[in-house]
Amino acid sequence: MIENALTGSKRYWTWVGFLLVVIFIGFLFYLRQFHEGLGITGLSRDITWGFYIAQLTFLVGVAASAVMVVLPYYLHNYKAFGKITILGEFLAIGSVVMCVLFVVVDLGQPFRAFNLFLYPTPNSMLFWDTIVLSGYLILNALISVVTLSAERKGIAPPNWIRPVIIFSIPWAVSIHTVTAFLYAGLGARPFWMTAVLAPRFLASAFAAGPALLILLCLLLRKITKFNAGDEPIRKLSVIVTYAMIVNVFLVLMEFFTAFYSSIPEHTAHFKYMYFGLDGKANLVPWMWTSVVLSIAALALLIVPKWRRNFKLLTVACFAVFIGLWIDKGLGLIVTGFVPTVLGEVVEYAPTFPEIMITIAIYAVGALIVTVFYKVALTVRGEIIYDRIKPGAKPQSVETIGS
Amino acid sequence: MGIDRRGFLKVSGLTVLGIASGKASETFASSDSHGHTSDGTTKRYAMVIDLQLCKEQEGCTDCVNACHHVHNVPEFDNRKDEVKWIWKDSFHHAFHEQEHHYLDKDIVNHPVLLLCNHCDNPPCVQVCPTKATFKRESDGIVMMDWHRCIGCRYCVVACPYGSRSFNWRDPRPHIEEVVDDFPTRTRGVVEKCTFCEERIFEGRPPACVEACKHGAMAFGDLEDPESRVRELLRDRFSIRRKPALGTEPEVYYLV
Ligand code: SF4
Ligand code: SF4
C-alpha cells in the first residue's frame, strides 16, 4: 500500500522535494540548538516556554478535531463523511507527530526523554499528556491502516475495529483536556488558572481543525480528481461556525471574570495582551489581528449565504485558522508569563533559528499528510494529477501543512 | 507543621490517583532511594531572614557571593540566560501582593533576599514528570537530580516564586573559579538552591548563613521547639511569600 507514495507526478515530487529541503534546513538549525543549548531561542529565565510549546498546544487541537468527522460518521451513521474520515485521521496523525517533535525540540536534554517512561510520575500532567498523545497516535494509525487496507481489498473492515474507533472518540477529547490541564492547574500562573481552559481548548480545536480539513478538501478537489462533495464540506462549515461561536463566547467569559472582579493579577495579563503593560507591547498587534480575523470569520460563517459560497468559505476558514493559531499559540502561552511571578513585565519574541526549526516541523507534518493522502487517494483511484496546470505555484499546495 | 495534616494529605492524595495533590509525589518519592534519614527522626529545615538587620547592610552581597561560589553557579552578563540560586530583589517583587501605599518606606525601599522556599507542598515537585525534582521526607529539603532532569522546564513554570533557573547555555565557561568538591551542571537542566544539603550533612550551616556576618539569616529545624528558628518565629512577627497559594514556604521573613 505504502508503495503508492513512491510513484507520482512531477508536481508531487517537486512538492515533496521542497518539503525535504525545508526540513533539512531546519534540522541544521536544530543541530546548532542542540550544540549551543536553548539559549539560541528567545526564551529566558522569565519566559521559559514560547513558540515551540505554543505550536504543541495549537496542534493538539488540530489532532483532536478528527473526532468531528469520525463521530458523525461512526456514531450517527452520517454517510456523507464516509469519504473524508480517512483524511481526518491522517491529519490527526500528522498533527500528533508534530506535537511530539515540538516537545522534543523544547527539551534541554532530548536524549533523556525516555526518563519520562523510566520514571513514570502520575502526579505530573506532562506524564499523562505523553500517554494520551502516544495512545492517540497508535489508535489513529491502527484505524486508518485497517480501514484503508480493507477498502483496497474491496471488503468491509473487520468487526473488531469498530469498538476501537468508538474508543478513539473520547480519547480525542482527552488529549486536548489533558493538554489544558498542563496549564490550568498551576497556582503560579493565574492567567491559565481557569476551569474554562479545557472547554475553550476543545471549542477552538473543533473550529480550527475542521477549518483546515475544509481547506484541504477544496485544495484536493482542485489539484486531484478527489472530490469530497459539497455536502460534507457544508456540514463541516456548520461545525466550524458553532465551534467558533462557542470559542468566542468562552473568551468573553474570561474577560468578564477578569475585569468585573478586577483582581490585578487576572486583569494584568489581559491588559498586556491587548494593550501592553509598562510600554511593552510585543503581542498587541498579533492579538488585534486575531480579533479582527475572528470577527470577520464569524460574520462570513454565520450568514448562510456567505457560508455556502465556497470562495468566501475559504477566506473564512483561513481567518479561523490563523486567528486561532495566534490566540491559542503565542497569545495563550506567552501571556501566562507576563507579568512574571514576581510581577515584572518581560518580553519574548522567537529568534530566527527558533522560527526555522518550527517551520521545519510543520514541513514534517505537511510531508506526512501529503504522503498519506497520496496513498489513501491512490487506493481509491482518485489521485490522478492531470488537473494541475503546469506552472501552478507550490504555495497553492502549502495549506496542506500550515 | 502538623504530622496530622501531612498524613491526611497523603491519604487524600492517593485516593485521587495521585493526580490532584503534590503530597502523593512524596509517597512515591519516599519509596525511592533518594531520601536518607541519618538518625531515624524527621526534621523540617527552614530559614528565617531578618529584613531589619539585612536592610542595614546596603549593597552587601556576601551571602549571594558565598552561595554562588561554593555551588559553581555561573555568571551571565545578560538577563535572559541568568542562573541564580539566591539574590536580592525589590520588596515590590518579593511581596507585591502584600503592598500598600503607606507601608514603612524603610522596609519597602530595601531589597529582599530571595531563594527557593523549600515549600512543604512544592508545586515544582508535583509537576516534574521524571521525579528529577523531589522532596526529601527526612528533612523537607526540595532536591534535584541533575542527571535525571530532561529540561522540560515544567518546574520553572510551576514555581510561584521564580526560584528556578534553567541552563540555557553551557554554564562552565561562565563560572569564575570552579570549586572541585561540588558538581558543575551541564546545559539543558534546571537548578536551584538546595539549602546546602551537602553541608548540612556534615553538620555545617548553609553557606549563605555562614557568610552573613550580621546575623540576618538563621537556619534550623522547625520540628525542634528549642531551635533558633522556632525561637525567632515565636518572638517576632514574620511573613511568607504568597501564603494564599498553600505551598507552605519554609523561608520566613521577620519584619
Ligand atoms: S520555592 Fe519554588 S522551587 Fe522552591 S520548593 Fe517552592 S515551588 Fe519548588
Ligand atoms: S525541568 Fe527537570 S526538574 Fe524540572 S520538571 Fe522537567 S525534568 Fe523535572
XYZ file of C-alpha atoms and ligand atoms in Angstrom:
673
model
C 0.000 0.000 0.000
C 2.676 2.427 1.050
C 4.449 1.886 -2.286
C 1.833 4.209 -3.746
C 3.727 7.036 -2.137
C 6.726 6.315 -4.300
C 5.109 6.857 -7.638
C 3.771 10.221 -8.517
C 3.743 13.091 -10.914
C 6.476 15.641 -11.258
C 4.336 18.076 -9.283
C 4.133 15.618 -6.394
C 7.881 15.121 -6.324
C 8.590 18.844 -6.538
C 6.422 19.419 -3.506
C 7.976 16.513 -1.590
C 11.452 17.737 -2.549
C 10.629 21.242 -1.406
C 9.451 19.931 1.976
C 12.586 17.830 2.370
C 14.772 20.875 1.736
C 12.861 22.882 4.355
C 13.190 20.005 6.816
C 16.896 19.734 6.148
C 17.481 23.457 6.737
C 15.504 23.291 9.985
C 17.473 20.249 11.022
C 20.728 22.167 10.617
C 19.361 24.865 12.917
C 18.315 22.199 15.358
C 21.842 20.800 15.374
C 23.011 24.262 16.336
C 20.452 24.476 19.102
C 21.450 21.023 20.259
C 25.059 22.108 20.363
C 24.721 25.530 21.947
C 21.630 24.934 24.042
C 18.213 26.548 24.067
C 19.991 29.852 24.628
C 19.745 30.446 20.876
C 15.979 30.789 21.234
C 14.205 33.859 22.541
C 13.277 32.038 25.741
C 14.560 33.267 29.076
C 14.538 32.643 32.806
C 11.273 34.575 32.949
C 9.542 33.267 29.851
C 10.563 29.631 29.757
C 8.026 28.318 27.293
C 7.333 30.029 23.985
C 6.992 29.340 20.295
C 7.526 25.554 20.440
C 5.075 24.904 23.247
C 2.603 27.281 21.590
C 2.650 25.100 18.461
C 2.223 21.998 20.579
C -0.870 23.451 22.212
C -2.386 24.512 18.922
C -1.639 21.273 17.072
C -3.036 19.037 19.790
C -6.299 20.770 18.915
C -5.936 20.038 15.203
C -5.251 16.409 16.070
C -8.253 16.149 18.368
C -10.543 17.632 15.751
C -10.537 14.431 13.687
C -13.289 13.419 16.066
C -15.557 15.910 14.331
C -15.682 13.681 11.233
C -15.275 10.336 12.975
C -18.105 10.889 15.429
C -20.900 11.776 12.963
C -19.813 9.014 10.605
C -19.466 6.136 13.037
C -21.867 7.087 15.824
C -24.623 8.725 13.806
C -24.030 6.876 10.584
C -23.729 10.162 8.733
C -22.712 8.680 5.372
C -21.578 11.900 3.720
C -18.460 11.909 5.899
C -17.508 8.438 4.709
C -15.189 9.826 2.090
C -13.319 12.182 4.368
C -12.935 10.352 7.674
C -9.656 8.894 6.486
C -8.445 12.429 5.685
C -9.328 13.497 9.208
C -7.458 10.559 10.687
C -4.346 11.179 8.609
C -4.441 14.843 9.525
C -4.565 13.739 13.156
C -1.530 11.515 12.685
C 0.454 14.334 11.077
C -0.529 16.709 13.880
C 0.383 14.337 16.710
C 3.774 13.675 15.143
C 4.350 17.439 15.005
C 3.276 17.711 18.657
C 5.805 15.107 19.713
C 8.537 16.843 17.715
C 7.711 20.195 19.301
C 8.063 18.664 22.762
C 11.371 17.081 21.807
C 12.930 20.255 20.384
C 11.838 22.100 23.524
C 13.683 19.713 25.852
C 17.007 20.771 27.290
C 18.166 17.139 27.347
C 16.339 15.377 24.490
C 18.387 12.195 24.872
C 16.959 11.775 28.321
C 13.367 11.952 27.081
C 12.950 8.278 27.922
C 13.185 9.192 31.588
C 9.510 10.022 31.132
C 8.850 6.305 30.818
C 11.652 5.053 33.050
C 10.333 7.042 35.995
C 6.599 7.321 35.383
C 5.201 10.065 37.594
C 1.396 10.095 37.715
C 1.193 13.407 39.564
C 2.710 15.205 36.577
C 0.352 16.302 33.825
C 3.207 16.053 31.352
C 3.340 12.335 32.040
C -0.363 11.995 31.232
C -0.022 14.161 28.172
C 2.680 11.846 26.830
C 0.439 8.845 27.451
C -2.669 10.268 25.798
C -0.758 11.678 22.814
C 1.097 8.459 22.066
C -2.088 6.452 22.602
C -3.920 8.704 20.159
C -1.183 8.260 17.581
C -1.357 4.485 17.875
C -5.177 4.456 17.729
C -5.305 6.590 14.598
C -2.535 4.691 12.860
C -4.274 1.401 13.576
C -7.689 2.613 12.484
C -6.524 4.155 9.229
C -4.339 1.228 8.211
C -7.063 -1.335 8.927
C -9.885 0.566 7.234
C -7.777 1.523 4.238
C -6.450 -1.983 3.568
C -9.983 -3.311 3.789
C -11.037 -0.722 1.289
C -8.211 -1.695 -1.020
C -9.259 -5.304 -0.961
C -12.813 -4.189 -1.536
C -14.081 -5.806 1.646
C -15.732 -4.427 4.775
C -13.348 -3.574 7.626
C -13.160 -6.289 10.330
C -15.709 -6.022 13.102
C -13.218 -5.544 15.911
C -12.122 -2.182 14.549
C -15.453 -0.567 15.290
C -15.101 -0.558 19.095
C -11.568 0.770 18.597
C -12.951 3.641 16.549
C -15.638 4.380 19.133
C -12.941 4.315 21.802
C -10.896 6.854 19.860
C -13.688 9.430 20.234
C -13.407 10.083 23.992
C -9.651 9.605 23.611
C -9.541 12.562 21.212
C -11.327 14.681 23.795
C -8.861 13.522 26.415
C -5.768 14.666 24.519
C -6.942 18.241 24.499
C -8.309 18.143 28.018
C -5.047 16.835 29.427
C -3.120 19.435 27.421
C -5.287 22.107 29.031
C -4.525 20.566 32.429
C -0.817 21.176 31.793
C -1.629 24.832 32.316
C -4.891 25.047 34.189
C -3.690 23.569 37.483
C -0.839 25.923 38.295
C -1.329 28.304 41.196
C 1.715 30.202 39.997
C 0.039 31.287 36.749
C -3.319 32.971 37.338
C -3.842 33.600 33.617
C -4.157 29.890 32.944
C -5.905 29.005 36.148
C -9.399 28.897 34.805
C -11.807 25.985 34.647
C -12.877 27.157 31.223
C -9.474 26.448 29.691
C -10.187 22.841 28.667
C -13.636 23.630 27.207
C -12.106 26.590 25.405
C -9.339 24.407 24.012
C -11.904 21.945 22.698
C -14.093 24.633 21.156
C -11.179 26.289 19.391
C -9.903 22.886 18.246
C -13.248 21.965 16.758
C -13.162 25.228 14.831
C -9.534 25.253 13.657
C -9.245 21.545 12.790
C -12.337 21.239 10.580
C -11.459 24.612 9.006
C -8.157 23.107 7.919
C -9.926 19.989 6.694
C -12.268 22.108 4.562
C -9.286 23.892 3.039
C -7.624 20.565 2.308
C -10.775 19.154 0.689
C -11.145 22.220 -1.501
C -7.488 22.014 -2.441
C -7.692 18.317 -3.286
C -10.719 18.996 -5.404
C -8.674 21.484 -7.334
C -5.473 19.549 -7.878
C -6.657 15.930 -7.927
C -9.682 14.006 -9.045
C -10.755 13.533 -5.471
C -13.965 15.347 -4.767
C -15.245 15.207 -1.213
C -18.589 16.504 -2.437
C -20.389 19.666 -1.388
C -22.415 18.160 1.396
C -19.615 17.134 3.773
C -17.902 20.483 3.256
C -21.163 22.270 4.063
C -21.621 20.139 7.173
C -18.053 20.828 8.262
C -18.598 24.541 7.790
C -21.588 24.378 10.132
C -19.408 22.631 12.720
C -16.753 25.328 12.335
C -19.403 28.003 12.777
C -20.811 26.623 16.023
C -17.423 25.795 17.470
C -16.146 29.283 16.676
C -19.186 30.874 18.307
C -18.696 28.795 21.458
C -14.995 29.648 21.490
C -15.571 33.389 21.239
C -18.260 33.122 23.899
C -15.833 31.409 26.283
C -13.176 34.053 25.644
C -15.707 36.746 26.507
C -16.450 34.890 29.767
C -12.775 35.176 30.632
C -12.921 38.891 30.037
C -15.921 39.292 32.269
C -14.468 37.388 35.213
C -11.135 39.162 34.958
C -12.403 42.712 34.563
C -15.518 42.618 36.733
C -13.610 41.156 39.647
C -10.751 43.478 38.679
C -8.258 41.381 40.610
C -4.970 42.808 39.392
C -3.216 39.509 38.853
C -6.014 38.461 36.499
C -6.515 41.723 34.620
C -2.786 42.395 34.151
C -2.399 39.530 31.691
C -5.320 40.634 29.533
C -4.065 44.192 29.586
C -0.642 43.042 28.463
C -2.138 41.022 25.637
C -4.374 43.667 24.137
C -2.925 46.992 25.239
C 0.578 46.347 26.529
C 1.956 46.961 30.014
C 4.733 49.325 31.063
C 5.161 50.306 27.440
C 5.880 46.712 26.454
C 3.518 45.532 23.772
C 5.055 42.824 21.556
C 1.867 40.821 21.453
C -0.585 43.667 20.863
C -0.519 43.751 17.036
C -0.821 39.970 16.923
C -3.732 39.845 19.308
C -5.670 42.507 17.443
C -5.009 40.695 14.171
C -6.522 37.656 15.817
C -9.543 39.646 16.991
C -10.169 41.112 13.541
C -9.774 37.717 11.863
C -12.138 36.083 14.333
C -14.821 38.728 13.881
C -14.502 38.566 10.099
C -14.664 34.781 10.196
C -17.752 34.831 12.383
C -19.529 37.213 10.034
C -18.689 35.109 6.975
C -19.701 31.910 8.699
C -22.900 33.000 10.386
C -24.578 34.484 7.295
C -25.802 31.322 5.487
C -25.488 32.810 2.032
C -21.827 33.637 2.571
C -21.044 30.361 4.237
C -22.394 28.432 1.254
C -20.203 30.348 -1.124
C -17.014 28.277 -1.304
C -14.821 31.266 -2.135
C -15.962 33.135 0.958
C -15.819 29.916 2.958
C -12.168 29.557 2.002
C -11.486 33.060 3.318
C -13.433 32.311 6.484
C -11.528 29.104 7.099
C -8.184 30.836 6.689
C -9.331 33.532 9.086
C -10.450 30.966 11.682
C -7.252 29.005 11.394
C -4.818 31.909 11.602
C -6.869 33.781 14.205
C -6.853 30.760 16.499
C -3.227 29.958 15.778
C -2.297 33.365 17.177
C -4.749 33.322 20.061
C -4.133 29.819 21.298
C -0.461 29.704 20.458
C 1.675 32.696 21.311
C -1.193 34.607 22.915
C -2.066 31.953 25.439
C 1.412 30.656 26.246
C 3.452 33.841 26.383
C 0.822 35.847 28.238
C 0.850 33.242 31.002
C 4.379 34.500 31.785
C 3.725 38.230 31.559
C 3.738 39.685 34.134
C 6.111 37.167 35.703
C 5.573 35.535 39.084
C 7.476 38.487 40.550
C 5.196 40.955 38.792
C 7.724 42.049 36.190
C 6.883 42.791 32.579
C 9.362 40.970 30.348
C 9.029 40.376 26.636
C 9.650 37.476 24.343
C 9.998 37.064 20.627
C 11.088 33.916 18.821
C 14.517 34.080 17.205
C 15.332 33.193 13.603
C 16.648 29.687 14.412
C 13.577 29.055 16.540
C 11.312 30.031 13.649
C 13.259 27.895 11.159
C 13.051 24.840 13.417
C 9.322 25.456 13.798
C 8.795 25.730 10.042
C 10.739 22.515 9.541
C 8.471 20.659 11.943
C 5.444 21.968 10.067
C 7.117 20.680 6.911
C 7.394 17.239 8.518
C 3.674 17.392 9.225
C 2.961 18.513 5.658
C 5.078 15.669 4.319
C 3.261 13.085 6.417
C -0.127 14.403 5.369
C 0.917 14.609 1.693
C 2.263 11.072 1.573
C -0.653 9.560 3.467
C -3.246 11.415 1.421
C -1.463 10.263 -1.684
C -1.626 6.664 -0.518
C -5.261 6.921 0.537
C -6.400 8.583 -2.654
C -4.443 6.198 -4.875
C -6.102 3.299 -3.108
C -9.359 4.921 -4.076
C -8.110 5.527 -7.585
C -8.647 9.226 -7.379
C -5.209 10.697 -7.383
C -4.517 11.483 -10.997
C -2.638 14.723 -11.070
C -3.772 15.629 -14.566
C -5.684 18.591 -13.316
C -2.699 20.555 -12.188
C -1.849 23.195 -14.643
C 1.841 23.241 -15.391
C 3.333 26.262 -13.697
C 0.908 26.319 -10.797
C 2.756 27.697 -7.827
C 3.718 25.393 -4.980
C 2.192 27.750 -2.412
C -1.245 26.706 -3.606
C -0.355 23.387 -2.040
C 1.150 24.872 1.075
C -2.082 24.845 3.037
C -1.583 21.123 3.447
C 0.796 21.756 6.244
C 0.214 25.225 7.543
C 3.858 21.502 60.662
C 1.314 19.058 61.957
C 2.055 15.456 61.199
C -1.708 15.069 61.080
C -2.101 17.418 58.192
C 0.611 15.704 56.235
C -0.747 12.289 56.952
C -4.163 13.385 55.887
C -2.972 14.898 52.649
C -1.023 11.787 51.859
C -4.139 9.676 52.096
C -6.294 12.102 50.169
C -3.602 12.385 47.525
C -3.604 8.657 46.998
C -7.339 8.459 46.779
C -7.390 10.685 43.737
C -4.841 8.523 41.968
C -2.033 10.805 42.909
C -3.102 13.445 40.430
C -4.576 16.217 42.471
C -2.107 16.521 45.291
C 1.599 17.060 45.314
C 1.650 15.125 48.525
C 1.133 11.984 46.551
C 4.508 12.549 44.978
C 6.032 12.407 48.412
C 4.582 8.986 48.801
C 6.275 7.959 45.613
C 9.490 9.784 46.319
C 9.873 8.237 49.727
C 9.795 4.737 48.277
C 12.620 5.927 46.081
C 16.219 5.575 47.122
C 16.765 9.344 47.257
C 15.810 10.148 50.808
C 18.077 9.203 53.649
C 17.452 9.651 57.326
C 20.618 9.635 59.345
C 19.186 9.088 62.794
C 15.671 7.941 62.086
C 13.997 11.186 63.143
C 12.186 13.539 60.799
C 13.444 17.065 60.530
C 11.933 20.102 58.860
C 14.564 22.584 57.855
C 13.628 26.214 57.461
C 15.245 29.601 57.088
C 14.437 32.863 58.825
C 15.612 36.135 57.292
C 15.588 39.315 59.350
C 14.654 42.143 56.977
C 15.552 44.747 59.605
C 19.105 43.513 60.005
C 19.561 42.817 56.293
C 18.470 46.279 55.186
C 21.119 47.921 57.338
C 23.800 46.396 55.117
C 23.218 48.443 51.998
C 24.729 46.762 48.960
C 26.021 43.734 50.854
C 26.041 40.573 48.747
C 28.153 38.323 50.961
C 25.540 35.575 51.127
C 24.957 35.628 47.383
C 28.666 35.511 46.589
C 29.309 32.696 49.056
C 26.480 30.556 47.730
C 27.234 31.113 44.076
C 30.920 30.442 44.672
C 30.644 27.133 46.532
C 27.965 25.827 44.173
C 29.645 26.734 40.892
C 26.749 28.950 39.839
C 27.630 30.581 36.502
C 27.514 34.330 35.954
C 25.991 35.518 32.692
C 26.085 39.155 31.739
C 22.594 39.093 30.257
C 19.283 38.642 31.999
C 17.986 36.112 29.511
C 20.490 33.351 30.314
C 20.770 34.188 34.008
C 21.208 31.454 36.611
C 20.758 32.357 40.276
C 20.170 30.472 43.495
C 19.881 33.378 45.900
C 19.563 37.028 45.003
C 18.395 40.424 46.203
C 15.259 41.781 44.632
C 12.945 44.687 45.404
C 10.305 44.433 48.134
C 7.807 45.116 45.380
C 8.829 41.966 43.502
C 9.172 39.824 46.596
C 5.884 40.757 48.229
C 3.855 42.509 45.550
C 0.601 41.042 46.822
C 1.156 42.469 50.289
C 1.924 46.042 49.338
C 0.038 49.196 50.194
C 0.797 52.897 49.864
C 1.541 53.586 53.483
C 3.969 50.794 54.316
C 7.096 51.766 56.206
C 9.253 53.238 53.433
C 12.289 51.994 55.238
C 11.249 48.421 54.584
C 9.749 48.930 51.136
C 12.760 50.667 49.675
C 15.228 47.995 50.626
C 15.897 44.815 48.717
C 14.752 41.434 49.955
C 16.774 38.240 49.812
C 15.103 35.612 47.646
C 15.808 31.897 47.308
C 13.956 28.610 46.970
C 11.421 28.310 49.785
C 11.716 24.530 50.060
C 7.961 24.514 50.158
C 6.188 21.951 52.263
C 3.776 21.441 49.423
C 6.019 22.154 46.419
C 4.294 22.630 43.036
C 7.646 22.094 41.295
C 7.750 18.522 42.633
C 4.147 17.943 41.724
C 4.674 18.769 38.042
C 8.076 17.162 37.398
C 7.471 14.238 35.011
C 10.635 12.334 35.972
C 10.965 12.877 39.730
C 14.174 14.749 38.991
C 12.830 17.269 41.493
C 11.718 15.639 44.711
C 11.124 16.437 48.315
C 13.181 14.594 50.873
C 10.877 13.188 53.516
C 13.597 13.056 56.129
C 14.148 16.819 56.323
C 11.791 18.535 53.867
C 14.521 19.742 51.519
C 13.382 20.050 47.907
C 16.170 18.403 45.955
C 17.198 17.978 42.347
C 18.772 15.157 40.412
C 20.658 16.926 37.647
C 21.335 13.673 35.867
C 17.726 12.790 35.554
C 16.296 16.179 34.573
C 15.145 16.247 30.942
C 14.996 20.019 30.829
C 11.270 20.359 30.162
C 11.143 23.396 32.497
C 7.704 22.497 33.786
C 9.031 23.078 37.306
C 10.154 26.591 36.353
C 6.657 27.285 35.093
C 5.029 25.902 38.248
C 7.182 27.607 40.887
C 5.284 30.689 42.084
C 8.451 32.337 43.374
C 10.772 32.381 40.359
C 13.264 30.291 42.319
C 14.412 28.082 39.477
C 16.934 28.659 36.723
C 17.489 26.776 33.509
C 20.905 26.347 31.899
C 20.175 27.930 28.540
C 23.846 27.583 27.610
C 26.834 25.618 28.816
C 27.447 27.091 32.279
C 31.083 26.001 32.663
C 32.813 28.784 30.730
C 30.851 31.262 32.853
C 31.980 30.029 36.249
C 34.610 32.364 37.570
C 36.505 29.813 39.620
C 35.368 26.199 39.586
C 35.159 24.612 43.025
C 36.173 20.983 42.792
C 34.092 19.438 45.555
C 30.770 20.492 44.061
C 29.475 19.342 40.661
C 29.120 21.753 37.773
C 25.968 21.438 35.730
C 25.512 20.946 32.038
C 23.367 22.920 29.619
C 19.740 21.898 29.366
C 18.992 21.164 33.028
C 17.273 23.141 35.753
C 18.948 24.087 39.022
C 18.163 25.927 42.236
C 19.114 26.339 45.886
C 19.472 23.044 47.770
C 19.597 24.504 51.298
C 23.256 23.368 51.184
C 22.237 19.798 51.800
C 25.868 18.711 51.321
C 26.990 20.975 54.174
C 24.089 20.125 56.484
C 25.095 16.503 56.036
C 28.467 17.446 57.545
C 26.789 19.375 60.311
C 27.702 22.794 58.908
C 25.268 25.678 58.322
C 24.349 26.718 54.771
C 26.988 28.814 53.017
C 24.832 31.955 52.918
C 24.028 31.763 56.621
C 27.690 31.264 57.458
C 28.703 34.158 55.208
C 26.295 36.642 56.769
C 28.380 38.488 59.346
C 25.365 40.428 60.569
C 23.274 37.511 61.756
C 20.436 38.370 59.434
C 19.865 34.750 58.484
C 19.040 31.797 60.702
C 18.715 28.172 59.691
C 17.387 25.242 61.653
C 14.901 22.501 62.330
C 11.286 23.516 62.865
C 10.487 20.190 64.482
C 12.800 21.106 67.341
C 10.986 23.561 69.651
C 14.293 24.765 71.065
C 15.847 25.652 67.710
C 16.861 29.189 66.834
C 14.339 29.368 64.001
C 11.472 28.374 66.285
C 12.595 30.927 68.837
C 12.681 33.722 66.263
C 9.270 32.797 64.850
C 7.876 32.734 68.394
C 9.252 36.117 69.380
C 8.921 38.169 66.227
C 6.255 38.821 63.608
C 7.045 37.053 60.359
C 5.609 36.856 56.849
C 5.980 34.447 53.965
C 5.695 34.911 50.203
C 2.318 34.181 48.602
C 0.937 32.233 51.566
C -2.505 32.042 49.939
C -1.277 29.513 47.386
C -0.963 26.805 50.015
C 2.596 25.907 49.074
C 3.716 26.422 52.692
C 7.037 28.149 52.035
C 9.711 27.423 54.638
C 11.574 30.685 54.289
C 10.244 33.232 56.775
C 10.831 36.972 56.776
C 10.949 38.961 60.014
C 9.646 42.474 59.512
S 10.158 27.872 46.059
Fe 9.689 27.096 44.028
S 11.384 25.741 43.556
Fe 11.432 26.052 45.754
S 10.216 24.366 46.613
Fe 8.829 26.093 46.362
S 7.927 25.758 44.357
Fe 9.749 24.475 44.438
S 12.999 20.573 34.036
Fe 13.859 18.770 35.054
S 13.370 19.052 37.212
Fe 12.088 20.470 36.069
S 10.171 19.411 35.742
Fe 11.427 18.989 33.927
S 12.518 17.109 34.394
Fe 11.698 17.865 36.341
